[in-house]
């Protein structure tokens, strides 16, 4: 599958724009990848109460203090982040995308983020976790607050200033926002948290919680695919955006995000749990960052192996197998800037 370049789209405008009269008719579909992701997302629909989380309560009772603390720490990070992603979509993505098929997908993604938020609320309701303390951590824990501040900085440009999407700098801000949210937050930081969350099940704990996380991972992997396709399409249709300097900036954003995640993971796991420690998670973070760099057309930076191969196996159950690989081939020339 390939993205149709704007020149081949028979006079239709590119994927970016703000004209309200544009993007009101679905057919002909200009970006079939967006339509396929929408169909896939609808097929993946699930509801939190399909999982009997209460059955995990006995596990929670016999978990160590460090294990319970880690679970709470994850909820503290995930909960506000799900809502932050929706703000980024509403203010920074949806208004500047002109294709109806992309709007369909974004509408489904926004519902999914709401569903994830409610899933984590279900966790907070089911287990004896102090909700106020869990809520406070995203402000009180400096390494967690730093991640949030990093994200908020990008969306502020979209909400507090006028963004002119017809200018090169406006298009660059649009891409920066996608890198900050789809690639870094959803594609690196969330996966790092998912790996820790699913590690409980690897040790025969919180199996139902694990099912909830499986479904969230399945959704997030599509969010990531949509975001990367959107970035690559914008770069293909607007080659003036992707200067060497801009490519360096994007790569540096990802490397900075890895450093932030490493500090956060040391706070998440001051002591090891479940056979994990912060260094193990951080190797996974570096592995993830290399994959994202590769998907964007950069070479890998860290060159580390995946320490959690069982996570790769979990992701291989996705139905859109080799989607990135197919896209990557067609973008190799246009997207590679290093
Ligand atoms: Fe989410
Ligand atoms: Fe997401």
XYZ file of C-alpha atoms and ligand atoms in Angstrom:
340
model
C 0.000 0.000 0.000
C 1.259 3.458 -0.848
C 0.185 6.952 0.017
C -1.005 8.719 -3.140
C 1.246 11.734 -3.735
C -0.621 14.997 -4.166
C 0.351 15.229 -7.820
C -1.449 11.929 -8.446
C -4.539 12.915 -6.503
C -6.243 14.389 -9.581
C -6.369 17.962 -8.515
C -7.474 17.359 -4.946
C -5.657 19.387 -2.367
C -3.043 17.897 -0.113
C -3.697 16.475 3.314
C -3.178 19.826 5.087
C -5.518 22.799 5.005
C -8.124 24.673 6.975
C -10.873 25.378 4.463
C -14.103 24.316 6.134
C -15.693 23.465 2.786
C -12.949 20.957 2.069
C -13.069 17.383 3.275
C -16.847 17.086 3.474
C -17.192 14.232 1.004
C -15.604 10.864 1.592
C -15.315 9.463 -1.944
C -13.061 9.216 -3.776
C -10.757 8.358 -0.900
C -7.395 10.068 -1.409
C -5.558 8.346 1.439
C -6.557 4.657 1.494
C -4.230 3.964 4.457
C -6.439 6.221 6.612
C -9.567 4.355 5.499
C -7.957 0.994 6.251
C -6.888 2.172 9.696
C -10.428 3.390 10.376
C -11.907 0.007 9.373
C -9.326 -1.751 11.523
C -10.015 0.532 14.497
C -13.760 -0.114 14.269
C -13.109 -3.863 14.102
C -10.995 -3.525 17.280
C -13.758 -1.882 19.339
C -13.922 -3.082 22.966
C -15.266 -1.968 26.331
C -13.486 -2.022 29.718
C -16.280 -3.901 31.510
C -15.687 -6.907 29.236
C -12.765 -7.580 31.592
C -13.487 -8.814 35.131
C -10.856 -6.721 36.858
C -12.179 -7.674 40.308
C -10.702 -11.153 39.784
C -7.239 -9.544 40.055
C -7.891 -8.171 43.555
C -6.412 -11.215 45.284
C -3.190 -10.692 43.285
C -3.083 -7.045 44.315
C -3.350 -8.063 47.971
C -0.342 -10.361 47.746
C 1.817 -7.990 45.698
C 4.791 -6.269 47.372
C 4.688 -2.582 48.282
C 7.109 -1.822 45.434
C 4.866 -3.637 42.953
C 1.757 -1.767 44.110
C 3.649 1.491 44.029
C 4.747 0.823 40.430
C 1.173 0.075 39.346
C -0.031 3.312 40.953
C 2.831 5.250 39.342
C 1.783 3.941 35.919
C -1.823 5.003 36.490
C -0.598 8.451 37.569
C 1.172 8.867 34.266
C -1.309 7.210 31.920
C -4.495 8.843 33.136
C -3.784 12.526 32.368
C -1.775 11.544 29.276
C -4.775 9.897 27.597
C -6.698 13.141 27.954
C -3.714 15.192 26.829
C -3.534 13.163 23.596
C -7.160 14.059 22.884
C -6.391 17.745 23.363
C -3.495 17.410 20.940
C -5.756 15.736 18.370
C -8.549 18.267 18.806
C -6.379 21.388 18.727
C -3.299 20.326 16.823
C -4.307 17.686 14.274
C -8.016 17.594 13.356
C -8.351 21.308 12.410
C -5.442 21.183 9.974
C -6.242 17.923 8.178
C -8.557 18.170 5.207
C -9.265 14.568 4.224
C -12.608 13.115 5.352
C -11.083 9.651 5.781
C -8.552 11.132 8.239
C -11.350 12.863 10.146
C -13.170 9.528 10.451
C -10.061 7.922 11.874
C -9.363 10.809 14.268
C -12.940 10.666 15.582
C -12.501 6.954 16.350
C -9.097 7.556 17.916
C -10.531 10.221 20.191
C -13.202 7.814 21.403
C -10.490 5.222 22.003
C -8.475 7.652 24.136
C -11.659 8.331 26.139
C -12.103 4.562 26.467
C -8.509 4.215 27.698
C -9.064 6.961 30.246
C -12.156 5.109 31.504
C -10.186 1.845 31.598
C -7.614 3.382 33.910
C -10.436 4.836 36.011
C -11.784 1.275 36.256
C -8.366 0.217 37.597
C -8.401 3.039 40.163
C -11.933 2.104 41.223
C -11.255 -1.619 41.503
C -7.981 -1.662 43.418
C -7.488 0.060 46.773
C -5.414 2.860 45.268
C -5.561 6.368 46.735
C -6.960 8.266 43.756
C -5.923 11.697 45.025
C -2.337 10.617 45.570
C -2.329 8.895 42.159
C -3.694 12.027 40.496
C -1.203 14.311 42.264
C 1.898 12.494 41.046
C 1.850 13.873 37.484
C 2.541 17.285 39.046
C 4.510 16.240 42.141
C 7.024 13.799 40.654
C 9.562 15.932 38.741
C 10.449 13.301 36.118
C 6.743 12.734 35.359
C 5.990 16.455 35.315
C 8.917 16.995 32.906
C 7.373 14.590 30.373
C 4.056 16.390 30.595
C 5.682 19.823 30.270
C 7.508 18.652 27.161
C 4.197 17.620 25.563
C 2.300 20.714 26.653
C 4.950 22.936 25.079
C 4.094 21.556 21.634
C 0.341 21.830 21.889
C 0.566 25.387 23.277
C 1.817 26.603 19.905
C -1.441 25.291 18.415
C -3.791 26.640 21.063
C -2.333 29.941 22.248
C -0.927 31.342 19.031
C -2.219 31.494 15.500
C -0.852 28.679 13.425
C -0.815 29.394 9.695
C -0.774 25.949 8.113
C -0.089 27.451 4.673
C 3.422 28.504 5.738
C 6.463 26.261 5.947
C 6.879 27.089 9.638
C 3.206 26.293 10.300
C 3.630 22.912 8.608
C 6.747 22.285 10.672
C 4.807 22.987 13.877
C 2.163 20.537 12.722
C 4.839 17.876 12.231
C 6.530 18.700 15.567
C 3.196 18.150 17.292
C 2.774 14.746 15.625
C 6.286 13.727 16.627
C 5.655 14.859 20.225
C 2.333 13.027 20.555
C 2.077 10.140 18.113
C 5.711 9.127 17.965
C 7.143 10.073 21.378
C 4.190 9.907 23.764
C 2.220 7.099 22.130
C 5.035 5.301 20.322
C 7.801 5.358 22.950
C 6.615 6.490 26.400
C 3.355 4.536 26.356
C 5.029 1.368 25.120
C 7.591 1.600 27.900
C 4.715 1.765 30.420
C 2.814 -1.041 28.675
C 5.843 -3.284 28.948
C 5.995 -2.730 32.724
C 2.197 -3.143 33.025
C 2.289 -6.442 31.112
C 5.242 -7.675 33.181
C 2.819 -8.403 36.011
C 1.126 -11.007 33.841
C 4.502 -12.420 32.836
C 4.811 -13.264 36.560
C 1.258 -14.644 36.727
C -0.171 -11.520 38.360
C -3.045 -9.234 37.267
C -4.064 -11.324 34.266
C -7.287 -9.401 33.641
C -5.470 -6.090 33.928
C -3.100 -7.559 31.324
C -6.042 -8.143 28.941
C -7.088 -4.519 29.351
C -3.539 -3.412 28.510
C -3.439 -5.763 25.480
C -6.466 -4.009 24.014
C -4.998 -0.595 24.721
C -1.704 -1.592 23.053
C -3.649 -2.774 20.010
C -5.349 0.632 19.753
C -2.140 2.554 20.368
C -0.288 0.678 17.658
C -2.866 1.975 15.154
C -2.586 5.519 16.570
C 1.136 5.308 16.002
C 0.664 4.047 12.439
C -1.760 6.825 11.645
C 0.629 9.434 13.079
C 3.655 8.134 11.175
C 1.684 7.943 7.925
C 0.478 11.483 8.469
C 4.021 12.744 9.076
C 5.327 10.958 5.982
C 2.452 12.215 3.830
C 2.973 15.829 4.938
C 6.688 15.523 4.160
C 6.030 13.961 0.761
C 3.491 16.594 -0.223
C 5.540 19.473 1.202
C 9.185 18.661 0.485
C 10.263 22.191 1.455
C 9.454 21.337 5.097
C 12.075 18.607 5.445
C 15.398 20.430 5.461
C 18.431 18.815 6.995
C 18.138 21.215 9.931
C 14.517 20.208 10.545
C 15.402 16.520 10.351
C 18.129 17.087 12.958
C 15.613 18.847 15.187
C 13.141 15.946 14.930
C 15.822 13.380 15.679
C 16.976 15.428 18.681
C 13.394 15.601 19.999
C 13.320 11.802 20.047
C 16.711 11.540 21.771
C 15.639 14.109 24.396
C 12.452 12.111 24.951
C 14.523 8.982 25.627
C 16.547 10.856 28.277
C 13.325 12.031 29.954
C 11.921 8.506 29.934
C 15.116 7.136 31.461
C 14.857 9.554 34.405
C 11.168 8.701 34.811
C 11.850 4.964 34.838
C 14.387 5.387 37.658
C 11.595 7.026 39.693
C 9.117 4.340 38.606
C 11.407 1.551 39.785
C 13.819 2.730 42.476
C 14.035 -0.977 43.383
C 13.609 -3.862 40.967
C 10.267 -5.677 40.725
C 9.095 -8.727 38.784
C 12.612 -9.346 37.489
C 12.718 -5.836 36.003
C 14.810 -2.831 36.881
C 15.097 0.656 35.410
C 18.086 -0.278 33.231
C 16.151 -3.139 31.649
C 13.194 -0.871 30.858
C 15.510 1.794 29.513
C 17.117 -0.632 27.108
C 13.621 -1.328 25.822
C 13.054 2.440 25.524
C 16.215 2.765 23.419
C 15.140 -0.158 21.262
C 11.745 1.501 20.742
C 13.374 4.828 19.871
C 15.488 3.106 17.218
C 12.367 1.554 15.698
C 10.613 4.915 15.570
C 13.683 6.596 14.063
C 13.748 3.863 11.450
C 10.049 4.236 10.679
C 10.613 7.951 10.112
C 13.455 7.237 7.710
C 16.398 7.879 10.043
C 19.008 5.276 10.886
C 18.991 3.709 14.361
C 20.822 5.692 17.058
C 21.328 3.259 19.924
C 21.742 -0.093 18.178
C 20.468 -2.138 21.146
C 18.565 -5.422 21.098
C 15.000 -5.730 22.396
C 15.390 -7.010 25.981
C 11.652 -7.815 26.153
C 11.171 -10.008 23.093
C 7.850 -11.224 24.486
C 6.518 -7.687 23.864
C 7.395 -8.007 20.184
C 5.494 -11.294 20.112
C 2.465 -9.564 21.659
C 2.597 -6.880 18.971
C 2.887 -9.416 16.166
C -0.729 -10.357 16.728
C -1.700 -7.133 14.952
C -3.670 -7.658 11.813
C -1.887 -5.016 9.765
C 1.296 -7.011 9.488
C 4.200 -5.344 7.677
C 2.290 -2.135 7.239
C 5.276 0.014 8.191
C 7.642 -2.004 6.085
C 5.525 -1.395 2.984
C 5.287 2.318 3.691
C 8.963 2.581 4.542
C 10.066 1.265 1.183
C 8.083 3.849 -0.723
C 9.317 6.677 1.488
C 12.957 5.779 1.716
C 14.102 8.484 -0.688
C 11.819 11.285 0.466
C 11.953 10.862 4.206
C 15.586 10.047 4.815
C 17.370 13.216 5.846
C 20.452 12.005 7.701
Fe -4.617 5.907 24.571
Fe -3.335 6.794 21.608
